[in-house]
Short mmCIF file of C-alpha atoms in Angstrom, two decimals:
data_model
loop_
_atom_site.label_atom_id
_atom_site.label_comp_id
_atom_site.label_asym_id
_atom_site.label_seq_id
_atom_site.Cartn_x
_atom_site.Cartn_y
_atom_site.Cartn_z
CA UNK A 8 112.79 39.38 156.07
CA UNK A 9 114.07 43.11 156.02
CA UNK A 10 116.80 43.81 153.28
CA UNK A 11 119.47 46.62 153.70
CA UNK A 12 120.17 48.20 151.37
CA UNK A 13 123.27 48.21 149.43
CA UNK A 14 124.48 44.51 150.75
CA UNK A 15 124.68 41.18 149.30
CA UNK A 16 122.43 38.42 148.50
CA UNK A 17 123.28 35.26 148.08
CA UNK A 18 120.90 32.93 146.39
CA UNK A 19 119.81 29.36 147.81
CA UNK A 20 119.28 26.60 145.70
CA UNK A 21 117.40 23.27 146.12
CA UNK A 22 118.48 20.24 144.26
CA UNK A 23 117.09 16.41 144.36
CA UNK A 24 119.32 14.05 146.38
CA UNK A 25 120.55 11.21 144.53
CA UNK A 26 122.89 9.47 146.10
CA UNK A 27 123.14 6.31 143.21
CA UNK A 28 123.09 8.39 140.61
CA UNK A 29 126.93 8.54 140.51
CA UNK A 30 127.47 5.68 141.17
CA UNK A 31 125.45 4.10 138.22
CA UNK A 32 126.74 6.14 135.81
CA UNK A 33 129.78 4.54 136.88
CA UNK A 34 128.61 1.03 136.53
CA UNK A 35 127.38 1.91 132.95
CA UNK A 36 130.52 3.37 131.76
CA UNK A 37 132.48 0.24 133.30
CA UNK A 38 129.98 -2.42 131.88
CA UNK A 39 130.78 -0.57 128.29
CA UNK A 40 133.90 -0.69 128.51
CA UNK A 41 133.90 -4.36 129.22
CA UNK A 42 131.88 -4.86 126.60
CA UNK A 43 134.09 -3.48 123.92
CA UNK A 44 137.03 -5.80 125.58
CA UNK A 45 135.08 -9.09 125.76
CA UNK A 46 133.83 -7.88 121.57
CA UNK A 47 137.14 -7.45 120.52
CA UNK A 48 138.85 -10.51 122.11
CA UNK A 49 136.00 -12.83 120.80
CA UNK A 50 136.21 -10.54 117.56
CA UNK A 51 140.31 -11.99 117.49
CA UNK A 52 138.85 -15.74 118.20
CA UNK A 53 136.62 -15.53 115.75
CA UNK A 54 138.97 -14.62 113.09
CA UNK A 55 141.45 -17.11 113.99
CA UNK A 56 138.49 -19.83 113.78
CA UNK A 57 137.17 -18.88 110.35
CA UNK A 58 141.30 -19.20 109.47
CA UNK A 59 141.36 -22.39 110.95
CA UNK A 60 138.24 -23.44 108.90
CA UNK A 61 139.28 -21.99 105.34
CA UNK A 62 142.63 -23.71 105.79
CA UNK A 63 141.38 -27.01 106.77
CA UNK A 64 138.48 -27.08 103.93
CA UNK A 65 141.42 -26.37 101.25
CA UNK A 66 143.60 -29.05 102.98
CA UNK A 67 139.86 -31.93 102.19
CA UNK A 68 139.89 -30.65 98.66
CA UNK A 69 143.61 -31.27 98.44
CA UNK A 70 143.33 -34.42 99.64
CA UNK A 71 140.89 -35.40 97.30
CA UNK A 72 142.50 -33.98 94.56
CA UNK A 73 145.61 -36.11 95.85
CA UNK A 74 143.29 -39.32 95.96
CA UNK A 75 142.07 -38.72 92.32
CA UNK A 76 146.01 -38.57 91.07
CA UNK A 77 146.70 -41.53 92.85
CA UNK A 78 144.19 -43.34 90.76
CA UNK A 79 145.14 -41.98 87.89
CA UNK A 80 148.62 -43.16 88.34
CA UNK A 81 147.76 -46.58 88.46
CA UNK A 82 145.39 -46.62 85.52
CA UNK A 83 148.74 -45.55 83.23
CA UNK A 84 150.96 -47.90 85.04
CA UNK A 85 148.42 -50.97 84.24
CA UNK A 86 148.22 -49.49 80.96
CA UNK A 87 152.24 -48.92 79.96
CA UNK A 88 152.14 -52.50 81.65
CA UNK A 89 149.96 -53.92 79.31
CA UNK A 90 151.63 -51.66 75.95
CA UNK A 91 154.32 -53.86 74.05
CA UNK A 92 156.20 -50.66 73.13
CA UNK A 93 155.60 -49.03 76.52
CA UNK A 94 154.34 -45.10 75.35
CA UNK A 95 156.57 -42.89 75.80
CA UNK A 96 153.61 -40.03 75.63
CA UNK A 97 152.12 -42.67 78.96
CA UNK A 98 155.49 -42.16 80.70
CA UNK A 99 155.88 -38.79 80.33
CA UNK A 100 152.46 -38.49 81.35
CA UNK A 101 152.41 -40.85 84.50
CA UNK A 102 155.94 -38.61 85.67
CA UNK A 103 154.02 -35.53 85.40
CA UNK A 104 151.30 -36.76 87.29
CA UNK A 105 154.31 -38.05 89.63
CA UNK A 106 155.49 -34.76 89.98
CA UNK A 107 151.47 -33.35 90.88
CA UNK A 108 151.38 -35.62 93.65
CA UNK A 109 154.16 -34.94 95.04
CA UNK A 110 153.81 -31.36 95.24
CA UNK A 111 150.10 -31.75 96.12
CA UNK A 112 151.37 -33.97 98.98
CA UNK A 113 153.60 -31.29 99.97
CA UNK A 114 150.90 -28.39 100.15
CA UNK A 115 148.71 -30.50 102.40
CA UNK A 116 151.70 -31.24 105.09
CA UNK A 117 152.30 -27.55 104.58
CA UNK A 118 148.58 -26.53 105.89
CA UNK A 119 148.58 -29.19 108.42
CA UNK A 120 151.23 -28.08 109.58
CA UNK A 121 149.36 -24.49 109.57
CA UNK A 122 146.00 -26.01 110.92
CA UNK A 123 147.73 -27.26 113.56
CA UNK A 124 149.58 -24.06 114.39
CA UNK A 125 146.45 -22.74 114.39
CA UNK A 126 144.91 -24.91 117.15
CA UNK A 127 147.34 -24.83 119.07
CA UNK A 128 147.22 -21.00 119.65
CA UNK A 129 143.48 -21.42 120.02
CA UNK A 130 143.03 -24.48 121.74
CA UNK A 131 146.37 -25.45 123.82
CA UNK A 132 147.15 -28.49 126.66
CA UNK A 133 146.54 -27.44 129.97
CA UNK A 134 151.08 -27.04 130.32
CA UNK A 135 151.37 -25.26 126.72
CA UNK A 136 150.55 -21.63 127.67
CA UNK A 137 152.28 -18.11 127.65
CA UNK A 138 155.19 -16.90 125.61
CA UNK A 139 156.29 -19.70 123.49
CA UNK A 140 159.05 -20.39 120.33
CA UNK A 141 156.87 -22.45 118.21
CA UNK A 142 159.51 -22.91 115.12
CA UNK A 143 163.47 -21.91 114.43
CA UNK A 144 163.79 -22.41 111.18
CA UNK A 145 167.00 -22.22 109.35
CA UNK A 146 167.52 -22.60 105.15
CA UNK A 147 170.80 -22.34 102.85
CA UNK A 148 171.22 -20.15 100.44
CA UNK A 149 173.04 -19.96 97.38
CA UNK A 150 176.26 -17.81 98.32
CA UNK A 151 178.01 -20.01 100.27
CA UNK A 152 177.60 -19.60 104.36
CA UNK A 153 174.50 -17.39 103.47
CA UNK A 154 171.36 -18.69 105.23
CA UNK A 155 168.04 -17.88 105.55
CA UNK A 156 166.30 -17.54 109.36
CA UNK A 157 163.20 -17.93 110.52
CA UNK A 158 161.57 -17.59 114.33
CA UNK A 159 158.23 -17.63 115.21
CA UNK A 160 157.01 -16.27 118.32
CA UNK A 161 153.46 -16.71 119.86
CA UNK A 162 151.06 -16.25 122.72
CA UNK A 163 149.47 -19.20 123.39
CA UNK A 164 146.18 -19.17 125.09
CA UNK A 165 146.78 -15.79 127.08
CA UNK A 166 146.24 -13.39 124.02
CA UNK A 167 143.53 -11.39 125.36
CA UNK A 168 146.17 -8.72 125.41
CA UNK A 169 149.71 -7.44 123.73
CA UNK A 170 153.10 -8.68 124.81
CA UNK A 171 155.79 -7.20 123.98
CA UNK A 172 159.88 -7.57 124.70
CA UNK A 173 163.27 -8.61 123.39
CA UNK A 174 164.46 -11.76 121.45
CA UNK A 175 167.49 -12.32 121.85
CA UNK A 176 169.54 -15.38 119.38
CA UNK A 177 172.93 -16.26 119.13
CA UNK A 178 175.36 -18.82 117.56
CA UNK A 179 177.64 -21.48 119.17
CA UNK A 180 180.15 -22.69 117.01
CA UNK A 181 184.09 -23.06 116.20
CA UNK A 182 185.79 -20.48 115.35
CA UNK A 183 189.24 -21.60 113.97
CA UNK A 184 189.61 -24.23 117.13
CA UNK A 185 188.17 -21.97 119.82
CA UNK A 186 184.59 -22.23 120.85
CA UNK A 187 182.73 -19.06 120.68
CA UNK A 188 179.25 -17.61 120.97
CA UNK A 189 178.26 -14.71 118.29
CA UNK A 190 175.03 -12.70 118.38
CA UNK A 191 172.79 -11.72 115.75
CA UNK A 192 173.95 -9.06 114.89
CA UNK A 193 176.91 -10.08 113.91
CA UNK A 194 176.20 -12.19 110.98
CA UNK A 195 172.39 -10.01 110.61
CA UNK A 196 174.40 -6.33 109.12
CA UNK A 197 170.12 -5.23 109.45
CA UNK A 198 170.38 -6.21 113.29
CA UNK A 199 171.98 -3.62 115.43
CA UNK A 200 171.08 -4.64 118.56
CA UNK A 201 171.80 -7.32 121.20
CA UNK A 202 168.40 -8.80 120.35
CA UNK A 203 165.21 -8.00 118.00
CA UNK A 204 162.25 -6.36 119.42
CA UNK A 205 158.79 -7.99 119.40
CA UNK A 206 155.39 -6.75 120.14
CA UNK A 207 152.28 -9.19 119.22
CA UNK A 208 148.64 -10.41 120.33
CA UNK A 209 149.03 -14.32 119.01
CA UNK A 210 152.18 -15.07 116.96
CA UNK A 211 154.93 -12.92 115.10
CA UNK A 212 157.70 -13.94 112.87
CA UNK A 213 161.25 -12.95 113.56
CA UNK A 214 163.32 -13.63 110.19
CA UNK A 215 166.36 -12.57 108.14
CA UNK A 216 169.31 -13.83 106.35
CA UNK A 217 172.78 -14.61 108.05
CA UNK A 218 176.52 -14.66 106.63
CA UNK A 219 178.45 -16.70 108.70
CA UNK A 220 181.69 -15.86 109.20
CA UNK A 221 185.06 -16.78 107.50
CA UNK A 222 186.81 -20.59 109.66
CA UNK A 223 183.67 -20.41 111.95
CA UNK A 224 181.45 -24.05 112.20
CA UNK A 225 177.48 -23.53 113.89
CA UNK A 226 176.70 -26.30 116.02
CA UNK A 227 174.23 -24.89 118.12
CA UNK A 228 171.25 -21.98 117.72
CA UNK A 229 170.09 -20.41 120.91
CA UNK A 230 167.04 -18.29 121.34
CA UNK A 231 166.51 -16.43 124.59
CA UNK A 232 163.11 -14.53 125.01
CA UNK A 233 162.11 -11.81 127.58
CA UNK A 234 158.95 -10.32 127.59
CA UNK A 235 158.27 -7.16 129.63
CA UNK A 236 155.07 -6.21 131.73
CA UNK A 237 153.70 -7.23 135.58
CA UNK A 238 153.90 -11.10 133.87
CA UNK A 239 157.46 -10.81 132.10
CA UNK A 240 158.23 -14.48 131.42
CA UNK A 241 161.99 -15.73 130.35
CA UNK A 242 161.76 -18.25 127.55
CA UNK A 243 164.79 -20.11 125.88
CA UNK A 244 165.30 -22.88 123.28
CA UNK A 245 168.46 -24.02 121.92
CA UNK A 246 168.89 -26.32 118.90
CA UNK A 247 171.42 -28.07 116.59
CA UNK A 248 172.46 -26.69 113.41
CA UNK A 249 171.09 -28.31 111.04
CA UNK A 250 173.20 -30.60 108.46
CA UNK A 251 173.36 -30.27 104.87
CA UNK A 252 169.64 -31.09 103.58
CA UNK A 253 168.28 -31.25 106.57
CA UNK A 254 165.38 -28.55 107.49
CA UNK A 255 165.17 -27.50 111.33
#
């Protein structure tokens, strides 16, 4: 073909059609990018599980450990039994081994109760799923109307992802002889807000110390969570103050 002189060429370039080509890069990138999701989520359960394990291993040797006192215990009682003058080095004795029982007995219903915490994050009923308050826990302290609070917030089941949102806790009492309803931040001076923020993959603790108010009686404690998101879920739980000695 005849070229003038002076004008302009443009050039022509062949390339191979592919028309998948795209469209598997695509898939590959998506299928990695699952991959990382489904690694980390079974990365979280796995975690929890060895938890789970550790916890419930220490609670055996515990127990054992608890079975061994017991038998102790009754080898000195026989024994300051059998004694005329009784041993006073065998009573001291069998009241310090008492005293190791008792607070063995209390460490294992303290990682029960863990274990089963645990399991039930893991592993819940077919109706125990979502947001959930799993414990309000509420303890005096020693200035007088000081107390010591505890929430604990979880994700039950559904933790493949974050949730985040507000929780919101107030207190129903007397105030003089009028009924009233304070928040938080009232009796919290580190709360500022109407309610706390939480943000959390399987369980988060909420906790602080309170000072009630002068002429002002608790009966009641009510929680009120609301999680944000396309699956915000309302959640509320209300319980009794507790009475003196009593644990909620």
């Amino acid at each position: 073909m005849a070229v003038v002189k002076g004008s302009q060429q443009e050039r022509l370039v062949i390339r191979q059609y592919r028309p998948w080509e795209r469209f598997r890069r695509n898939l590959y990138l998506l299928l990695f990018i699952a991959a990382i999701g489904v690694g980390g989520y079974f990365g979280g359960v796995y975690d929890s599980m060895s938890s789970i394990s550790d916890l419930t291993a220490e609670r055996d040797s515990l127990q054992g450990s608890l079975q061994d006192a017991e038998r102790t215990i009754t080898t000195l009682t026989q024994r300051v039994g059998v004694l005329e003058k009784g041993g006073e080095v065998d009573r001291k004795a069998t009241e310090g081994i008492r005293q190791t029982v008792k607070e063995l007995k209390a460490q294992i219903s303290t990682l029960e109760e863990e274990v089963a915490f645990y399991k039930g994050i893991m592993a819940p009923s077919a109706d125990d799923k979502g947001l959930r308050i799993s414990k309000i826990d509420l303890q005096p302290l020693e200035t007088k109307g000081r107390y010591r609070y505890s929430i604990m917030l979880t994700q039950v089941a559904d933790n493949s992802s974050y949730i985040s949102g507000l929780a919101a806790v107030n207190f129903v009492g007397l105030q003089t002889t009028e009924k009233v309803i304070l928040p938080l931040r009232d009796m919290d001076s580190s709360v500022t807000d109407l309610g706390v923020k939480f943000r959390f993959r399987y369980f988060q603790e909420v906790s602080g110390e309170i000072q009630l108010p002068d002429n002002f009686t608790p009966e009641q404690v009510q929680v009120v969570l609301q999680s944000t998101g396309s699956k915000a879920q309302r959640v509320e739980q209300t319980i009794d103050w507790p009475q003196a000695g009593e644990a909620s």
